[in-house]
Short mmCIF file of C-alpha atoms in Angstrom, two decimals:
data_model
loop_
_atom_site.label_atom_id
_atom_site.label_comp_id
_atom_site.label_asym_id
_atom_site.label_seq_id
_atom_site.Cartn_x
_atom_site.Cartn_y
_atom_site.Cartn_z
CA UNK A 137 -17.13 26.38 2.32
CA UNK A 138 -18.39 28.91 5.22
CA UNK A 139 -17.31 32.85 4.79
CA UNK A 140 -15.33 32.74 7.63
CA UNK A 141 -13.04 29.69 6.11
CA UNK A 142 -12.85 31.47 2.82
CA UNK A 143 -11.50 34.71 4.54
CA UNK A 144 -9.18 32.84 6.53
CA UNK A 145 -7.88 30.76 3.45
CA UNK A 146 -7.84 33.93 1.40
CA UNK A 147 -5.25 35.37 4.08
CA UNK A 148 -3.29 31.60 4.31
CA UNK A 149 -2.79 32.09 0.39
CA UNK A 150 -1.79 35.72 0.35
CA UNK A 151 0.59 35.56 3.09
CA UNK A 152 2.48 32.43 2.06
CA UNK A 153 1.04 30.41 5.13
CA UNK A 154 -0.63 27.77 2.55
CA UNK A 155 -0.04 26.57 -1.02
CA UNK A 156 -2.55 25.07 -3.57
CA UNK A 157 -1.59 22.59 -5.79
CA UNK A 158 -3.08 19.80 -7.94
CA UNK A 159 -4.07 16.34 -6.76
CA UNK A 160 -1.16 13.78 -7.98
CA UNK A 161 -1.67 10.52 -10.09
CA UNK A 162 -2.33 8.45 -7.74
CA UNK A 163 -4.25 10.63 -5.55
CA UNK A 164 -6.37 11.55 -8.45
CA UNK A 165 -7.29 7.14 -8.77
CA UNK A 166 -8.89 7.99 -5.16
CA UNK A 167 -10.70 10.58 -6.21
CA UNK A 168 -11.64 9.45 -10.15
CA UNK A 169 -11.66 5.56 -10.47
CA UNK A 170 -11.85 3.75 -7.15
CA UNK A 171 -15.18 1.82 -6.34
CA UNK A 172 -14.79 3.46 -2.39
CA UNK A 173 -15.53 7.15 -1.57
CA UNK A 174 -12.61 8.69 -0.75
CA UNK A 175 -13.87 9.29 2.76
CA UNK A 176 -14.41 5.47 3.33
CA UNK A 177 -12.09 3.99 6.10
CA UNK A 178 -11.37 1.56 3.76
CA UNK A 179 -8.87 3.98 2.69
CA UNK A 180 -6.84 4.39 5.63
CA UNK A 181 -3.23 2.98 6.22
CA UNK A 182 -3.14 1.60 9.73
CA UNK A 183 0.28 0.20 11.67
CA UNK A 184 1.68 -0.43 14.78
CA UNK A 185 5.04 0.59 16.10
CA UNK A 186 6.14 -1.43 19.19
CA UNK A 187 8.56 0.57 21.28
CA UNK A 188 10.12 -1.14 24.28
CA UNK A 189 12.61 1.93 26.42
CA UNK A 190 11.13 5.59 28.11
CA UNK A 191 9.19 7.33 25.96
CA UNK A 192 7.41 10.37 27.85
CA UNK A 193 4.79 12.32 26.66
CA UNK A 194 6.52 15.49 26.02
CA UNK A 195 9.51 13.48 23.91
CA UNK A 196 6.85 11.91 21.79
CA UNK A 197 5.04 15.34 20.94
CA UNK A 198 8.63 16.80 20.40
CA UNK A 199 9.26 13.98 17.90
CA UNK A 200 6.62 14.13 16.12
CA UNK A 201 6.24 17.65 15.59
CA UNK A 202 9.59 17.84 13.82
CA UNK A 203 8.61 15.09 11.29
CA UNK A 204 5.40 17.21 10.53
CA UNK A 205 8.04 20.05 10.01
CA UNK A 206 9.87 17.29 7.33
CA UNK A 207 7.01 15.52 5.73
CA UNK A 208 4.66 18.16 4.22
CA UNK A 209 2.04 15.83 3.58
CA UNK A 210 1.46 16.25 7.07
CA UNK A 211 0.42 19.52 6.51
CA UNK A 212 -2.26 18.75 4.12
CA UNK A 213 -5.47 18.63 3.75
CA UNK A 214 -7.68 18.46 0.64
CA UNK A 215 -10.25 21.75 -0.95
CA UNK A 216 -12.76 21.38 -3.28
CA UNK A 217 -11.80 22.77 -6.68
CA UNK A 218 -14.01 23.59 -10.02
CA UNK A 219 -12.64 20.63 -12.33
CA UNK A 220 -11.12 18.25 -9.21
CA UNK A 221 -10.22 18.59 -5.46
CA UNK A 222 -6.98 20.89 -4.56
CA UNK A 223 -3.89 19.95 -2.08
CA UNK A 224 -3.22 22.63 0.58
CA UNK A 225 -0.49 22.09 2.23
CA UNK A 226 0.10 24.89 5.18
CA UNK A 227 3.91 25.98 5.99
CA UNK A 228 3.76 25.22 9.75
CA UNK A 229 0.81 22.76 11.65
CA UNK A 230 0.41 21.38 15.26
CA UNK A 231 0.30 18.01 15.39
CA UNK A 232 -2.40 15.59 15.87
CA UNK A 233 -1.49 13.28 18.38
CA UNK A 234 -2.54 11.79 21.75
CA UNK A 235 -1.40 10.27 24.89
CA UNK A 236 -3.07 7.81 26.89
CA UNK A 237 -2.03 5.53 29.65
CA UNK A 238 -3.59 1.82 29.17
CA UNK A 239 -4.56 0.27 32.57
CA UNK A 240 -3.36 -3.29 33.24
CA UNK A 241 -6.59 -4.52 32.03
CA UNK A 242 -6.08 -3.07 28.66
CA UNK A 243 -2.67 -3.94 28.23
CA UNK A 244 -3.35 -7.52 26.46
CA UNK A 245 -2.55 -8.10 23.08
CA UNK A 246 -6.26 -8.14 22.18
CA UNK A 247 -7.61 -5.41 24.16
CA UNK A 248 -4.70 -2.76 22.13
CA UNK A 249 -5.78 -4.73 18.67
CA UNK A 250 -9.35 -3.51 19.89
CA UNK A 251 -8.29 0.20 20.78
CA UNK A 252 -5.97 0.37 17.85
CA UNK A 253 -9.39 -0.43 15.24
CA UNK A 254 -11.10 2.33 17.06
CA UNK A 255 -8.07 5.10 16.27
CA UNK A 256 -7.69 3.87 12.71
CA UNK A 257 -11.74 3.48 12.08
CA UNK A 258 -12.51 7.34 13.03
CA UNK A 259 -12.93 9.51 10.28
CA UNK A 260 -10.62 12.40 8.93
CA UNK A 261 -12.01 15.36 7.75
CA UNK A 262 -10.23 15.78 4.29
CA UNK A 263 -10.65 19.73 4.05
CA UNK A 264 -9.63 20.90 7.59
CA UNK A 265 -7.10 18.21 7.93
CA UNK A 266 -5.02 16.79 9.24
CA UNK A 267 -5.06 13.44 7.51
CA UNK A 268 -3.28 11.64 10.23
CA UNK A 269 -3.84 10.64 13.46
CA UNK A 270 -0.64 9.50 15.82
CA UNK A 271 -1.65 7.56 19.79
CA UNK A 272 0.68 6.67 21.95
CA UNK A 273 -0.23 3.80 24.27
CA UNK A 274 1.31 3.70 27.27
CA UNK A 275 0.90 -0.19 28.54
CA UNK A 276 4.06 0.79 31.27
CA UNK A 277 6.96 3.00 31.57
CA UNK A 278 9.51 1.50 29.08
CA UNK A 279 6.48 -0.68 27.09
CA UNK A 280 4.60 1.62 24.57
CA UNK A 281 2.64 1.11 21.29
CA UNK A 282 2.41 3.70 18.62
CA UNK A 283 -0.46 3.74 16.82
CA UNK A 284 -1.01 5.45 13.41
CA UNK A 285 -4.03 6.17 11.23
CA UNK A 286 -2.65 7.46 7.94
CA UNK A 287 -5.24 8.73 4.69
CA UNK A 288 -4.38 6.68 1.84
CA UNK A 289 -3.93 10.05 -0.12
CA UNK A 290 -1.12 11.30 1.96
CA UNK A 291 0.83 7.62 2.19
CA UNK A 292 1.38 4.37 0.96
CA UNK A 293 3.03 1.26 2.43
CA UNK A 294 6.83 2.36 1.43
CA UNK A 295 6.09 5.70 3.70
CA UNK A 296 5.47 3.96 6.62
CA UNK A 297 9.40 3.12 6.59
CA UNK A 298 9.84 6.51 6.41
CA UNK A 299 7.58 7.56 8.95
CA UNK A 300 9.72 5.05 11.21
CA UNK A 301 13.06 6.31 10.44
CA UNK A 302 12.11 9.66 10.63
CA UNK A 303 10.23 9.72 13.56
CA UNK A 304 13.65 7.95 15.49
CA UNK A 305 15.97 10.44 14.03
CA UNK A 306 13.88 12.96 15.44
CA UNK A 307 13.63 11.57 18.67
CA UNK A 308 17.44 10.99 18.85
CA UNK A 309 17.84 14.47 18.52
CA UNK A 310 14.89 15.56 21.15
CA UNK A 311 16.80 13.05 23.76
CA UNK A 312 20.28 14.63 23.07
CA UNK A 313 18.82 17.96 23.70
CA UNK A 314 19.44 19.58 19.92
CA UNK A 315 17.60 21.87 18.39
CA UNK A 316 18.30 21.31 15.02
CA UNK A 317 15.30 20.16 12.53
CA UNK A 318 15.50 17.14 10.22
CA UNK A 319 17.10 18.15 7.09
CA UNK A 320 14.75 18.58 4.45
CA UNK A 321 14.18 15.67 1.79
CA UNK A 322 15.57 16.02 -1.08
CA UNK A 323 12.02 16.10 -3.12
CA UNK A 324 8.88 17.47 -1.86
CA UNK A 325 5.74 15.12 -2.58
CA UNK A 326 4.36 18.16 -4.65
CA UNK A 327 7.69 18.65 -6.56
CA UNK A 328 7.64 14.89 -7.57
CA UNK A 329 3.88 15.50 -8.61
CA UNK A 330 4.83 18.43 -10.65
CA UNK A 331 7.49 16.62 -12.52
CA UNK A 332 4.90 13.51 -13.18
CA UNK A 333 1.91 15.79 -14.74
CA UNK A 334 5.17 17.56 -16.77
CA UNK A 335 6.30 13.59 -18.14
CA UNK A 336 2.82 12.48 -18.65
CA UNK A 337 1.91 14.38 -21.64
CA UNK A 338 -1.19 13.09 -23.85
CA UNK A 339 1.52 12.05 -26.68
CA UNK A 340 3.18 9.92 -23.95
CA UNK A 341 0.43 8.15 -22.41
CA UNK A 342 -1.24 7.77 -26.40
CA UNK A 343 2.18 5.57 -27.15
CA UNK A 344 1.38 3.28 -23.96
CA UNK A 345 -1.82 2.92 -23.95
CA UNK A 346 -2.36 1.01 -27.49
CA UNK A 347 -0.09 -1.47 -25.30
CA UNK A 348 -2.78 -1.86 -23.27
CA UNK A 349 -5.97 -2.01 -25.01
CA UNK A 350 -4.05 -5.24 -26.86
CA UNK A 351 -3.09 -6.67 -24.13
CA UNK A 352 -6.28 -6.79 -22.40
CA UNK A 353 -8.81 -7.07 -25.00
CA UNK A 354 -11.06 -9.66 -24.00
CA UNK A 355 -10.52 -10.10 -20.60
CA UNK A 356 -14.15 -10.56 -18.52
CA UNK A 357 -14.90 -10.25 -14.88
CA UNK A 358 -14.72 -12.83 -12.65
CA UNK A 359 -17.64 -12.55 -10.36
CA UNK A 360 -20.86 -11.00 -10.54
CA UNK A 361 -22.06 -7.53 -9.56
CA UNK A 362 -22.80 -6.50 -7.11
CA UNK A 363 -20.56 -7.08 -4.83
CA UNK A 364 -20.81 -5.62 -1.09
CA UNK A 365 -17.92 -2.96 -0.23
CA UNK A 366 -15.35 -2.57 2.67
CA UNK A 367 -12.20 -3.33 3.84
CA UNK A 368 -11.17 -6.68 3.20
CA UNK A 369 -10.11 -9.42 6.00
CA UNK A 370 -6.78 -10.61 6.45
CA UNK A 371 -5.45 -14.16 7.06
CA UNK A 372 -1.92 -15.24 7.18
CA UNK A 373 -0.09 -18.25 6.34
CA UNK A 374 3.74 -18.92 5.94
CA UNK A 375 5.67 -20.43 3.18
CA UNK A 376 8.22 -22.43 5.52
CA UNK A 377 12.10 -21.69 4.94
CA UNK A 378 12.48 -24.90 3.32
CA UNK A 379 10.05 -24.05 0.53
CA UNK A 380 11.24 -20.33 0.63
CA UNK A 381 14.93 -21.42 -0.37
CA UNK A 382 13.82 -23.83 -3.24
CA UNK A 383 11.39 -21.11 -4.53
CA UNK A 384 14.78 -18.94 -4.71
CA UNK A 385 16.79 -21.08 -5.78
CA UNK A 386 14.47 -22.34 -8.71
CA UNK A 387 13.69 -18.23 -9.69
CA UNK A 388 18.17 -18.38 -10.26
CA UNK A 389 17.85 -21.22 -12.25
CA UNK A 390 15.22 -20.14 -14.60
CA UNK A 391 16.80 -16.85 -14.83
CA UNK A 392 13.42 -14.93 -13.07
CA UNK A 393 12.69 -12.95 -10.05
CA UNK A 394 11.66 -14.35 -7.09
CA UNK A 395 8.27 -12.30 -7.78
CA UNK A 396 7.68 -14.33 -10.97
CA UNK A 397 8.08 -17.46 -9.71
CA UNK A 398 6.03 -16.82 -7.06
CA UNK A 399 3.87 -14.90 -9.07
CA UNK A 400 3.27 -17.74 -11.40
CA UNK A 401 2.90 -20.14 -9.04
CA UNK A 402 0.18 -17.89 -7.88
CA UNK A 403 -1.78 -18.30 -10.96
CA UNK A 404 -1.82 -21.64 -11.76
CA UNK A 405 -2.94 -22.17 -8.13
CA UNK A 406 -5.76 -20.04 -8.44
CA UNK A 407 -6.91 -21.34 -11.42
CA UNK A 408 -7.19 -24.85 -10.39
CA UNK A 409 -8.92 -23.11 -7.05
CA UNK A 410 -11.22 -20.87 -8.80
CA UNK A 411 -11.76 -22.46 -12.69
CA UNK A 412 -10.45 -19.39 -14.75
CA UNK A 413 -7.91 -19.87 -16.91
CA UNK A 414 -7.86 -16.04 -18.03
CA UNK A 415 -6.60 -14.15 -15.37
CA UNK A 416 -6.18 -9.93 -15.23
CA UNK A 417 -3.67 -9.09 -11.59
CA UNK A 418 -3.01 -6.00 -10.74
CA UNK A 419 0.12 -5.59 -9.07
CA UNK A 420 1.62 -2.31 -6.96
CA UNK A 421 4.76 -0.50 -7.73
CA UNK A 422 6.74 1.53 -5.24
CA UNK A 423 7.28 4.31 -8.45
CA UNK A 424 10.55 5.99 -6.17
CA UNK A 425 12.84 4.82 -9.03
CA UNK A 426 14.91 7.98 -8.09
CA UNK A 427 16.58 8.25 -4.61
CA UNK A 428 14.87 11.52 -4.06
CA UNK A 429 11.99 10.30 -3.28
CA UNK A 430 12.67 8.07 -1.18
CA UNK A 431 12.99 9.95 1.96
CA UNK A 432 9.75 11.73 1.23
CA UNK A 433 6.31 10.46 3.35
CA UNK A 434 3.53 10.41 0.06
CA UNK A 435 1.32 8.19 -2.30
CA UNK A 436 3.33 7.48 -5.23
CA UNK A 437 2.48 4.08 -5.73
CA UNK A 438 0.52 2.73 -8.60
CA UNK A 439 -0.48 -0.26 -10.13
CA UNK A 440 0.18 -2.89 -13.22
CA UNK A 441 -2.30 -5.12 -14.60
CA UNK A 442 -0.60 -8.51 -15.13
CA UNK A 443 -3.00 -10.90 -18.03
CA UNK A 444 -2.06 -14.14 -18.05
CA UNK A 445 -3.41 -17.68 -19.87
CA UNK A 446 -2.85 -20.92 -17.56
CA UNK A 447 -2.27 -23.46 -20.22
CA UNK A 448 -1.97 -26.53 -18.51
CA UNK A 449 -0.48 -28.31 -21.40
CA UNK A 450 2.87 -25.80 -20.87
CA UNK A 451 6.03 -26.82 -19.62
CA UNK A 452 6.22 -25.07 -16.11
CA UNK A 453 9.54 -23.40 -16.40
CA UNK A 454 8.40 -22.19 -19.98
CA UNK A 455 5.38 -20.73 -18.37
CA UNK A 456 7.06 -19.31 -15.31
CA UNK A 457 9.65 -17.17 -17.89
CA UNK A 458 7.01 -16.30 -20.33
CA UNK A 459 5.66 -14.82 -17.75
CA UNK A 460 8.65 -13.16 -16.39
CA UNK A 461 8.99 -11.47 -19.99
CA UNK A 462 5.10 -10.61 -20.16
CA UNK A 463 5.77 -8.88 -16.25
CA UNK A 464 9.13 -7.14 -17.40
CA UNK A 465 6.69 -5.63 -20.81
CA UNK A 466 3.61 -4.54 -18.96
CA UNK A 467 6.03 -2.79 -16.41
CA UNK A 468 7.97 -0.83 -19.32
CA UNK A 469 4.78 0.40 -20.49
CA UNK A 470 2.95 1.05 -16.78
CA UNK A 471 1.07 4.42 -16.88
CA UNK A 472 -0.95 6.11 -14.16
CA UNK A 473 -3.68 3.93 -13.36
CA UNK A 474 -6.18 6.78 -13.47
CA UNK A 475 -5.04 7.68 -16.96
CA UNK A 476 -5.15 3.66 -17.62
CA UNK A 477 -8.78 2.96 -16.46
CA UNK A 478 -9.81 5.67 -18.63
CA UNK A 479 -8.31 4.70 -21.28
CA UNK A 480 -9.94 1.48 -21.13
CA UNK A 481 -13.41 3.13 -20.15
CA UNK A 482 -12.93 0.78 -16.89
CA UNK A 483 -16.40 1.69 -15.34
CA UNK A 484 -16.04 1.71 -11.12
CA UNK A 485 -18.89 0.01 -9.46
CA UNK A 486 -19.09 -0.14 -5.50
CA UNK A 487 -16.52 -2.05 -4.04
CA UNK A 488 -14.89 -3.04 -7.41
CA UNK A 489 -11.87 -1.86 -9.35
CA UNK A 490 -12.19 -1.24 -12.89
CA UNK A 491 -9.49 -3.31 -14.73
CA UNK A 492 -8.55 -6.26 -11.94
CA UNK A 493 -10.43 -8.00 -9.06
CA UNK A 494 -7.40 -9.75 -8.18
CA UNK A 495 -4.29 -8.41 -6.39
CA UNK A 496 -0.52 -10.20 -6.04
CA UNK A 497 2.43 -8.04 -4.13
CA UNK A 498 5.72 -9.23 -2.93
CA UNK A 499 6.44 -6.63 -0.59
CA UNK A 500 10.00 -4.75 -0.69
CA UNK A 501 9.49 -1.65 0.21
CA UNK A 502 12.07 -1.03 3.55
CA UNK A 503 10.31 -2.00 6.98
CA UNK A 504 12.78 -0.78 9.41
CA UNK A 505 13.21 -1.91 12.85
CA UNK A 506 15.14 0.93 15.07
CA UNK A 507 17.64 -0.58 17.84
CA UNK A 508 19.34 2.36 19.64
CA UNK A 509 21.35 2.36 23.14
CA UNK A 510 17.88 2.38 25.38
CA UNK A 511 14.75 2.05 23.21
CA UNK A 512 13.87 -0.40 19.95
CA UNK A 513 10.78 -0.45 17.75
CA UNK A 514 9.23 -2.60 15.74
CA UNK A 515 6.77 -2.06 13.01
CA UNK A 516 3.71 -3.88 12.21
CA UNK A 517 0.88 -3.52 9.65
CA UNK A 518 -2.56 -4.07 9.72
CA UNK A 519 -4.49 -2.80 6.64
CA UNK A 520 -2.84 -0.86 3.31
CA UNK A 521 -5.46 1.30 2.51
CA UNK A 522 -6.28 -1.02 -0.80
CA UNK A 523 -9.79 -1.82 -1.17
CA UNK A 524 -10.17 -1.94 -4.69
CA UNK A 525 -9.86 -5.46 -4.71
CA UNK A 526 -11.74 -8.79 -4.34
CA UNK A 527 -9.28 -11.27 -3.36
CA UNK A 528 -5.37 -10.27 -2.51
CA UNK A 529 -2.44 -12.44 -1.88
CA UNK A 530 0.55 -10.17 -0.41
CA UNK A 531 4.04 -11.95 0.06
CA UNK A 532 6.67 -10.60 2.50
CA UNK A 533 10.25 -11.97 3.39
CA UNK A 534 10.21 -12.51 6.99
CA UNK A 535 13.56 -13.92 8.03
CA UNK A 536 14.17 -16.97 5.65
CA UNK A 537 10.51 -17.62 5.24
CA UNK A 538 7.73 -16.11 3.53
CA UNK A 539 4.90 -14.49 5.02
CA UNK A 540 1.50 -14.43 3.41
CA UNK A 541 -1.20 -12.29 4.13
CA UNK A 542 -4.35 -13.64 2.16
CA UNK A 543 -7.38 -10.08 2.13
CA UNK A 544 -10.44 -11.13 1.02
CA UNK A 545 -14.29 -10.27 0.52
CA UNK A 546 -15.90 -12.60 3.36
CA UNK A 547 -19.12 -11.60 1.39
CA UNK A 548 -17.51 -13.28 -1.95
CA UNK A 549 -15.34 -16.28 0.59
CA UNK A 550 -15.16 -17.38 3.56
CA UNK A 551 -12.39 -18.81 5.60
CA UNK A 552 -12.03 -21.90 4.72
CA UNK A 553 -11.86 -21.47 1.34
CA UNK A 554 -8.85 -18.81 1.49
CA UNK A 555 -7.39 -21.72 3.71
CA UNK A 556 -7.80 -24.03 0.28
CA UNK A 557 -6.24 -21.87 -1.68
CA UNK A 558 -3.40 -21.68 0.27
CA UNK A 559 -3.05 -25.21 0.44
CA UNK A 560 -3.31 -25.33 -3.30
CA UNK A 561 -0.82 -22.37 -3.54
CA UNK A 562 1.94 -24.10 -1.41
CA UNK A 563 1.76 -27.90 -3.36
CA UNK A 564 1.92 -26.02 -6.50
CA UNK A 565 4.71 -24.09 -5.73
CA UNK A 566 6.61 -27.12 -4.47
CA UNK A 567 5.35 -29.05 -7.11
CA UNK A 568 7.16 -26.72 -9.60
CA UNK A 569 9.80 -26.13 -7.47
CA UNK A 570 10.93 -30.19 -7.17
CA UNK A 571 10.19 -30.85 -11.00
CA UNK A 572 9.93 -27.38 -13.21
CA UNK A 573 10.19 -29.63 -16.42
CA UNK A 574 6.67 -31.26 -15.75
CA UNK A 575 3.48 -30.15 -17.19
CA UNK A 576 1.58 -27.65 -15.42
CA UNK A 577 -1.15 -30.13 -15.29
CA UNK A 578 1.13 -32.72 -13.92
CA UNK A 579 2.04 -29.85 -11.34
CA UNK A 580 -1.92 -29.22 -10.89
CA UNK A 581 -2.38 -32.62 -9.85
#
């Protein structure tokens, strides 16, 4: 670091402009265990927030600035330290956003998909900060799409509700003239790191970690090394309401979630697709069990490794709530996945995670859309800042239907055969669905 940012840091600390304080968890898997640099765009949470009503210039800045006065992540910015990197998070920041008005011929769907991969591909600088960038594109006077770049070490997919409800409050506020700021949340990011480093003692994780080294003893890797890095594509499919219903309606029957049947499903598809019968999944959790922090803009989530052994000789429904049991276990004894991948001397190469190639998510973290008296938004994502994967199959509830988003390596797969596995996915779901009793290699078939 230059003398002149030292001195200027040195006076930030001293005068209570800035705080330092350790990395969290899950910011510390970014830094520790991921198979990306941290300054890869891979890591960057990118979305889209539609917004049809007047939204000028000066109530946009307004808006924002007060939910960089809330969320103190978006304040921070990251400092080299002796054993690992430092937050500093200043008191008070500007805001980084920008304006711009998009001529007729830019206005097209495709032409704002094209400028919205520009905004989220440009770098951050992780030690001046900040690690967000906010554009308004102005397509006419009530038509407008927001577009933010987020670091995955200030956010996760859950904040980006936040960031939504927030940023409406705020406006709400600018429009009626107050001058009141949001109230603060109820947790700050940091508090809710200092209370995980005070849980996660070494006695603690010891206890859970014996679960794990069982558990997963003797699982392999599924494709070779090594395996080119990036951020992965995206193709989406839809699981028809039909389907969606009888999917639901055969989780109440079986006494699962609706994640575990379609979680199951899941596997036995991709075995049939892929040939392995032994499959390691790791799966994301929200970890805002308590309703403080779930006002708070920050990356809490982590992530459970799911094992399990497609048997094709199994009854269905027995497999489906053995592995609802084997999902409600590994969850019970879920531990930072930093502290887990060392544990299981999980060794990072480029572009591959540790402990799973393989990701599954039913999303349920709250995706907000804002109708008020003369403007509405709707969000939209386009990448999760998860690269540490080689193939991923997220689920979202879209109305009565399912929405699947399929991200995977196009130097591992290529279109078509995501497209196969979907197919597979979908008869094997309804093939369970119609006749749970059957064998799953009745189902397979």
């Amino acid at each position: 670091m230059p003398a002149d940012q030292r001195a200027r840091l040195k006076q930030w600390l001293e005068s209570g402009e800035a705080q330092l304080h350790p990395l969290t968890f899950p910011q510390r898997e970014l830094w520790e265990v991921a198979p990306v640099a941290v300054e890869d765009n891979a890591n960057h949470i990118c979305c889209l927030i539609n917004v049809q009503g007047l939204l000028s210039e000066q109530e946009s800045r307004a808006a924002i600035q007060r939910v960089v006065d809330r969320q103190e992540v978006l304040r921070l910015s990251i400092l080299p330290g002796k054993e690992r990197p430092l937050q500093l998070i200043r008191k008070s920041s500007g805001i980084n956003f920008d304006y711009r008005e998009v001529s007729p011929n830019d206005s097209k769907p495709e032409a704002i998909e094209q400028l919205a991969a520009e905004i989220f591909r440009a770098p951050f600088d992780l030690v001046q900060g900040p690690l967000y960038r906010a554009t308004n594109l102005r397509r006419e006077a009530n038509d407008h799409v927001l577009v933010f770049a987020i670091h995955h070490a200030i956010a996760d997919g859950w904040s980006l509700g936040v960031l939504v409800q927030d940023l409406f409050a705020a406006y709400i506020e600018v429009v009626v003239g107050s001058s009141q700021a949001l109230p603060p949340v109820p947790q700050t990011y940091t508090a809710w790191g200092a209370a995980e480093r005070a849980f996660w003692q070494p006695a603690v994780l010891e206890q859970r970690t014996g679960f794990w080294k069982t558990t997963l003893a003797g699982s392999r890797r599924m494709w070779k090394l090594p395996i080119t890095p990036g951020p992965p594509r995206r193709w989406l499919s839809t699981i028809p309401p039909n389907l969606a219903n009888e999917t639901r309606e055969l989780a109440r029957q079986t006494s699962i979630t609706l994640f575990s049947a379609l979680f199951g499903a899941f596997q036995i598809a991709f075995s049939e697709w892929s040939g392995f019968d032994d499959l390691v999944v790791g799966t994301p959790v929200a970890n805002r069990n308590k309703q403080t922090a779930r006002e708070t803009i920050g990356y809490y989530a982590g992530i459970v490794p799911l094992r399990g052994k497609v048997d094709r000789s199994r009854i269905a429904a027995d497999y489906l709530r053995a592995g609802h049991q084997q999902t409600i276990d590994s969850f019970a004894h879920a531990i930072p996945f930093v502290e887990l991948a060392r544990a299981l001397d999980g060794q990072s190469h480029a572009g591959c995670n540790p402990v799973f190639e393989v990701r599954f998510a039913l999303q349920n973290h709250p995706m907000p859309e804002v109708s008020l008296p003369n403007i509405s938004a709707r969000l939209s994502m386009r990448s999760t800042g998860t690269p540490r994967f080689q193939l991923g199959c997220e689920i979202t509830e879209v109305g009565d239907g399912l929405e699947v988003a399929w991200l995977f390596r196009d130097s591992l797969f290529s279109q078509r055969d995501i497209q196969s596995l979907d197919g597979i996915f979908q008869r094997v779901l309804a093939g369970i669905c119609h006749s749970p009793e059957n064998r799953i290699s009745e189902v397979m078939s």
